[in-house]
Coordinates of C-alpha atoms in Angstrom, one line a residue:
M1 CA 150.8 47.2 17.6
P2 CA 147.6 47.4 15.5
P3 CA 147.3 50.5 13.3
T4 CA 145.1 53.4 14.6
P5 CA 142.3 54.8 12.3
H6 CA 144.6 57.6 11.3
D7 CA 147.7 55.5 10.8
W8 CA 148.3 55.4 7.0
S9 CA 152.0 54.5 7.3
P10 CA 153.2 51.8 4.8
R11 CA 152.8 49.2 7.6
G12 CA 149.2 50.3 8.4
W13 CA 148.3 50.3 4.7
R14 CA 149.7 46.8 4.3
V15 CA 147.2 45.7 6.9
V16 CA 144.2 47.5 5.4
E17 CA 145.1 46.9 1.7
P18 CA 143.7 43.3 1.5
V19 CA 140.4 44.5 3.1
V20 CA 140.1 47.4 0.6
G21 CA 141.1 45.1 -2.2
A22 CA 138.4 42.5 -1.2
L23 CA 135.8 45.2 -1.1
V24 CA 136.8 46.4 -4.6
V25 CA 136.6 42.9 -5.9
A26 CA 133.2 42.4 -4.3
V27 CA 131.9 45.5 -5.9
L28 CA 133.3 44.5 -9.3
L29 CA 131.9 41.0 -8.9
G30 CA 128.5 42.3 -7.9
G31 CA 128.5 44.6 -11.0
L32 CA 129.3 41.6 -13.3
A33 CA 126.7 39.5 -11.6
L34 CA 124.1 42.2 -12.1
A35 CA 125.1 42.6 -15.7
A36 CA 124.8 38.9 -16.2
A37 CA 121.3 38.9 -14.6
S38 CA 120.3 41.8 -16.8
L39 CA 121.5 40.1 -20.0
D40 CA 119.6 37.0 -19.0
G41 CA 116.5 39.1 -18.4
V42 CA 116.8 40.6 -21.9
L43 CA 117.3 37.2 -23.5
A44 CA 114.2 36.0 -21.6
A45 CA 112.2 39.0 -22.7
R46 CA 113.2 38.6 -26.3
G47 CA 112.0 34.9 -26.1
R48 CA 108.6 36.1 -24.8
S49 CA 108.6 39.0 -27.4
S50 CA 108.1 41.5 -24.6
G51 CA 109.9 44.8 -24.1
M52 CA 113.7 45.0 -23.8
A53 CA 113.4 47.6 -21.1
A54 CA 111.5 45.2 -18.9
G55 CA 114.3 42.6 -19.5
W56 CA 117.1 45.0 -18.3
S57 CA 115.2 46.0 -15.2
A58 CA 114.0 42.4 -14.4
P59 CA 116.8 41.6 -11.9
L60 CA 116.1 44.7 -9.8
A61 CA 112.4 44.1 -9.9
E62 CA 112.9 40.5 -8.8
A63 CA 115.3 41.5 -6.1
A64 CA 112.8 44.1 -4.8
R65 CA 110.0 41.5 -4.8
L66 CA 112.1 38.8 -3.0
M67 CA 113.2 41.3 -0.3
R68 CA 109.6 42.1 0.4
Q69 CA 108.6 38.4 0.4
R70 CA 108.2 36.6 3.7
R71 CA 110.6 33.7 4.3
R72 CA 109.0 30.3 4.1
T73 CA 108.9 28.2 7.3
I74 CA 109.3 24.5 6.9
V75 CA 108.7 21.9 9.6
A76 CA 111.9 20.3 11.0
A77 CA 114.1 22.1 8.5
D78 CA 117.8 22.5 9.5
V79 CA 117.6 26.3 9.1
L80 CA 121.2 27.0 10.0
L81 CA 122.7 24.5 7.4
W82 CA 120.1 25.6 4.8
R83 CA 121.0 29.3 5.1
V84 CA 124.7 28.6 5.3
G85 CA 124.5 26.7 2.1
G86 CA 122.6 29.6 0.4
A87 CA 124.9 32.4 1.6
A88 CA 128.1 30.3 0.9
L89 CA 127.6 30.6 -2.9
L90 CA 128.3 34.4 -2.8
V91 CA 131.2 34.0 -0.4
L92 CA 132.8 31.2 -2.5
A93 CA 132.4 33.3 -5.7
L94 CA 134.3 36.1 -4.0
L95 CA 137.0 33.7 -2.7
K96 CA 137.5 32.5 -6.3
A97 CA 137.8 36.0 -7.6
V98 CA 140.4 37.3 -5.1
V99 CA 143.2 35.4 -6.7
V100 CA 142.5 36.9 -10.2
P101 CA 145.1 39.6 -11.2
V102 CA 143.6 42.8 -12.4
G103 CA 146.0 45.4 -13.8
G104 CA 148.9 43.3 -12.6
R105 CA 147.6 43.1 -9.0
S106 CA 145.4 40.7 -7.1
V107 CA 144.0 40.7 -3.6
A108 CA 145.6 37.4 -2.8
D109 CA 148.6 36.6 -5.0
L110 CA 148.8 33.0 -3.9
A111 CA 151.6 30.7 -5.0
V112 CA 148.9 28.0 -5.4
G113 CA 146.2 30.2 -6.9
V114 CA 145.1 27.5 -9.4
V115 CA 144.7 25.0 -6.6
W116 CA 142.8 27.6 -4.5
F117 CA 140.2 28.1 -7.3
N118 CA 139.7 24.3 -7.5
A119 CA 139.4 24.0 -3.7
M120 CA 136.7 26.7 -3.7
D121 CA 134.9 24.9 -6.5
V122 CA 134.8 21.6 -4.5
T123 CA 133.4 23.6 -1.5
V124 CA 130.5 24.6 -3.8
W125 CA 129.5 20.9 -3.7
A126 CA 128.9 21.2 0.0
A127 CA 127.0 24.5 -0.3
V128 CA 124.6 23.2 -2.9
W129 CA 124.1 19.9 -1.1
L130 CA 123.4 21.8 2.2
L131 CA 120.7 23.7 0.3
G132 CA 119.0 20.4 -0.5
W133 CA 119.6 18.7 2.9
G134 CA 118.7 21.6 5.1
A135 CA 115.3 22.3 3.6
N136 CA 113.8 18.9 4.8
S137 CA 112.1 18.6 1.5
A138 CA 112.1 15.6 -0.9
H139 CA 112.4 17.9 -4.0
A140 CA 115.3 19.9 -2.6
L141 CA 117.1 16.8 -1.4
V142 CA 116.8 15.2 -4.9
G143 CA 118.2 18.4 -6.3
G144 CA 121.1 18.3 -3.9
Y145 CA 122.0 14.7 -4.8
R146 CA 121.6 15.5 -8.5
F147 CA 124.3 18.2 -8.0
L148 CA 126.6 15.6 -6.4
A149 CA 126.1 13.3 -9.4
Q150 CA 126.8 16.2 -11.7
G151 CA 129.9 17.0 -9.7
L152 CA 131.3 13.5 -10.1
A153 CA 131.1 14.1 -13.8
Y154 CA 132.7 17.5 -14.2
E155 CA 135.1 17.9 -11.3
L156 CA 137.9 15.6 -12.5
P157 CA 137.9 16.9 -16.1
L158 CA 137.8 20.4 -14.7
M159 CA 140.8 19.7 -12.4
F160 CA 142.9 18.5 -15.4
A161 CA 141.7 21.5 -17.5
L162 CA 143.2 23.7 -14.8
T163 CA 146.4 21.7 -14.8
A164 CA 147.1 22.3 -18.5
P165 CA 147.9 26.1 -18.3
A166 CA 149.8 25.5 -15.0
V167 CA 152.0 22.9 -16.7
A168 CA 152.7 25.2 -19.7
A169 CA 153.6 28.2 -17.4
G170 CA 155.5 26.0 -14.9
S171 CA 153.6 27.6 -12.0
L172 CA 150.4 27.5 -10.0
R173 CA 150.5 31.2 -9.4
L174 CA 147.9 32.9 -11.6
A175 CA 150.1 36.0 -12.3
E176 CA 152.8 33.8 -13.7
V177 CA 150.3 31.8 -15.8
E178 CA 149.2 35.2 -17.3
A179 CA 152.7 36.4 -17.8
A180 CA 153.6 33.2 -19.7
Q181 CA 151.1 34.3 -22.4
Q182 CA 152.4 37.9 -22.8
G183 CA 153.8 38.5 -26.3
G184 CA 153.0 34.9 -27.4
A185 CA 150.1 32.7 -28.2
W186 CA 147.2 32.7 -25.7
F187 CA 146.7 29.3 -24.1
V188 CA 143.2 29.1 -25.6
L189 CA 144.7 28.8 -29.0
W190 CA 146.6 25.6 -28.3
M191 CA 144.6 24.3 -25.4
P192 CA 141.0 24.5 -26.8
V193 CA 139.9 21.3 -25.2
A194 CA 141.1 22.5 -21.7
F195 CA 139.3 25.8 -22.3
A196 CA 136.1 24.2 -23.4
V197 CA 136.1 21.8 -20.4
F198 CA 136.9 24.7 -18.0
C199 CA 133.9 26.7 -19.4
L200 CA 131.7 23.6 -19.0
G201 CA 132.9 23.3 -15.4
V202 CA 132.0 27.0 -14.7
V203 CA 128.5 26.3 -16.1
A204 CA 128.2 23.2 -13.9
F205 CA 129.3 24.7 -10.5
S206 CA 127.0 27.7 -11.3
V207 CA 124.1 25.2 -11.7
W208 CA 123.4 27.0 -15.0
G209 CA 121.9 26.4 -18.5
P210 CA 122.4 22.8 -19.7
L211 CA 123.7 21.8 -16.3
S212 CA 120.9 23.3 -14.2
V213 CA 119.2 20.0 -13.6
P214 CA 119.8 20.2 -9.7
A215 CA 117.4 23.1 -9.9
G216 CA 115.2 21.5 -12.6
V217 CA 111.5 22.2 -13.0
D218 CA 110.8 18.4 -13.0
V219 CA 111.5 18.4 -9.3
A220 CA 109.7 21.6 -8.6
G221 CA 112.9 23.6 -8.7
G222 CA 115.1 21.1 -6.9
V223 CA 117.5 22.9 -4.5
L224 CA 115.5 26.1 -5.1
A225 CA 112.1 24.5 -4.4
E226 CA 111.6 25.7 -0.8
L227 CA 113.6 29.0 -1.0
S228 CA 111.8 32.3 -0.7
G229 CA 112.5 35.9 0.2
V230 CA 116.1 36.9 1.0
D231 CA 117.2 33.3 1.0
R232 CA 116.2 32.8 -2.6
L233 CA 117.7 36.1 -3.6
L234 CA 121.1 35.1 -2.1
V235 CA 121.2 31.8 -4.0
L236 CA 120.1 33.4 -7.3
A237 CA 122.7 36.1 -6.9
G238 CA 125.3 33.5 -5.9
R239 CA 124.8 31.6 -9.2
Y240 CA 125.4 34.8 -11.3
A241 CA 128.4 35.6 -9.1
L242 CA 129.9 32.2 -9.7
L243 CA 129.5 32.6 -13.4
A244 CA 131.2 36.0 -13.2
A245 CA 134.1 34.6 -11.1
G246 CA 134.6 31.7 -13.5
A247 CA 134.7 34.1 -16.5
A248 CA 137.2 36.3 -14.7
F249 CA 139.4 33.4 -13.8
A250 CA 139.4 32.1 -17.4
V251 CA 140.9 35.4 -18.7
P252 CA 144.4 35.1 -17.1
M253 CA 144.3 31.3 -17.5
F254 CA 143.4 31.0 -21.1
L255 CA 142.8 34.4 -22.8
G256 CA 146.1 36.2 -22.2
G257 CA 144.9 38.2 -19.2
A258 CA 145.4 41.9 -19.9
D259 CA 147.3 41.3 -23.1
G260 CA 146.0 43.2 -26.1
P261 CA 146.9 46.1 -28.5
V262 CA 146.1 49.8 -28.2
L263 CA 143.8 49.6 -25.1
P264 CA 145.2 49.6 -21.6
G265 CA 145.5 46.2 -19.9
W266 CA 142.6 46.7 -17.5
A267 CA 140.3 47.5 -20.4
W268 CA 141.3 44.3 -22.2
F269 CA 140.8 42.3 -19.1
G270 CA 137.3 43.8 -18.5
L271 CA 136.4 43.3 -22.2
K272 CA 137.4 39.7 -22.2
V273 CA 135.5 39.0 -19.0
V274 CA 132.3 40.6 -20.2
L275 CA 132.4 38.8 -23.6
L276 CA 133.0 35.4 -22.0
L277 CA 130.3 36.0 -19.3
A278 CA 127.8 37.0 -22.0
L279 CA 128.6 33.8 -23.8
L280 CA 128.0 31.7 -20.7
V281 CA 124.8 33.5 -19.9
A282 CA 123.5 32.9 -23.5
L283 CA 124.1 29.2 -23.2
R284 CA 121.0 28.9 -21.0
R285 CA 118.7 29.9 -24.0
H286 CA 120.4 27.8 -26.6
L287 CA 121.3 24.4 -25.1
P288 CA 118.9 21.8 -23.6
V289 CA 119.3 20.6 -20.0
L290 CA 121.4 17.4 -19.7
R291 CA 120.2 14.6 -17.4
P292 CA 122.8 13.7 -14.7
D293 CA 123.3 10.1 -15.9
R294 CA 123.9 11.3 -19.5
F295 CA 126.3 14.0 -18.3
V296 CA 128.2 11.4 -16.2
E297 CA 128.7 9.3 -19.4
V298 CA 129.9 12.3 -21.3
G299 CA 132.2 13.4 -18.4
W300 CA 133.9 10.1 -17.9
L301 CA 133.9 8.7 -21.5
V302 CA 134.5 11.9 -23.5
L303 CA 135.6 14.9 -21.4
L304 CA 138.1 13.1 -19.2
P305 CA 140.1 11.2 -22.0
A306 CA 140.0 14.4 -24.1
V307 CA 141.4 16.7 -21.4
L308 CA 144.0 14.1 -20.4
L309 CA 145.2 14.0 -24.0
Q310 CA 145.3 17.8 -23.9
V311 CA 147.5 17.7 -20.8
L312 CA 149.8 15.2 -22.4
V313 CA 150.3 17.4 -25.4
V314 CA 150.9 20.4 -23.2
S315 CA 153.4 18.4 -21.1
V316 CA 155.3 17.3 -24.2
V317 CA 155.5 20.9 -25.5
A318 CA 156.6 22.1 -22.1
V319 CA 159.4 19.5 -21.9
W320 CA 160.5 20.3 -25.4
R321 CA 160.6 24.1 -24.6
Y322 CA 162.6 23.7 -21.4

């Protein structure tokens, strides 16, 4: 029997708990995305030598402007696929975040949490490509195919980067990967290559900074070219949310999760997420944009061999331990 609105028995709570947990994660993810957008606004304002206050408020001002803006109408556009692609980025960011343990608990404590994150990452490919395809615009379509080319370069190295902590912990469950670092060395200390490749993957699937060529200005904004109004707001928010979800996932995978002295675990977790997210946001202002063909060369000739060597070292250590 489904629980009534006043049924707060343990059984009723077990049904409601995932929904409440997902809402809490959505609020936290939204707060991190807003903080990332504000920091990006401040860095942009500093580059223009304009006021810092304007930088902090820039995301809210831009959101208000886009919500008032009329949606653009394009001849023969596949509106359904176009809008599904735009809204999917936010949904996928949330689905990535629900497996992350916060304070020892996660909304979805999946036995295959690492694989789940990777699966959601691959689904981002479809979402970004739909943004390019659905608009019925040459610039947007070029942006969509650029993202696919970029995906071919980063996805395989990212997959092996995710494998390294799982091999060391002997589990694909994120809570057990975090627990394997408690009281010992954080994985980032002896898996620096895997951590760097993971961060690069986060930047890539967020279409951010040096890997933002699918939304490049040389193709009039690429996948963003025809977006306006609420549609554009959802995509921009989705990119920040993906950055935040990636930073949150990196903490239990490489940075010891809630491990740390003096402060409570949730405070350490939040501090690590904020610091890593700030670093990822700042990359946009400090690194040039990479062409897809150059990035493919780097991905297959440098990143993939390096991360495979990292996994080999981790595997040898894991066998030696057990």
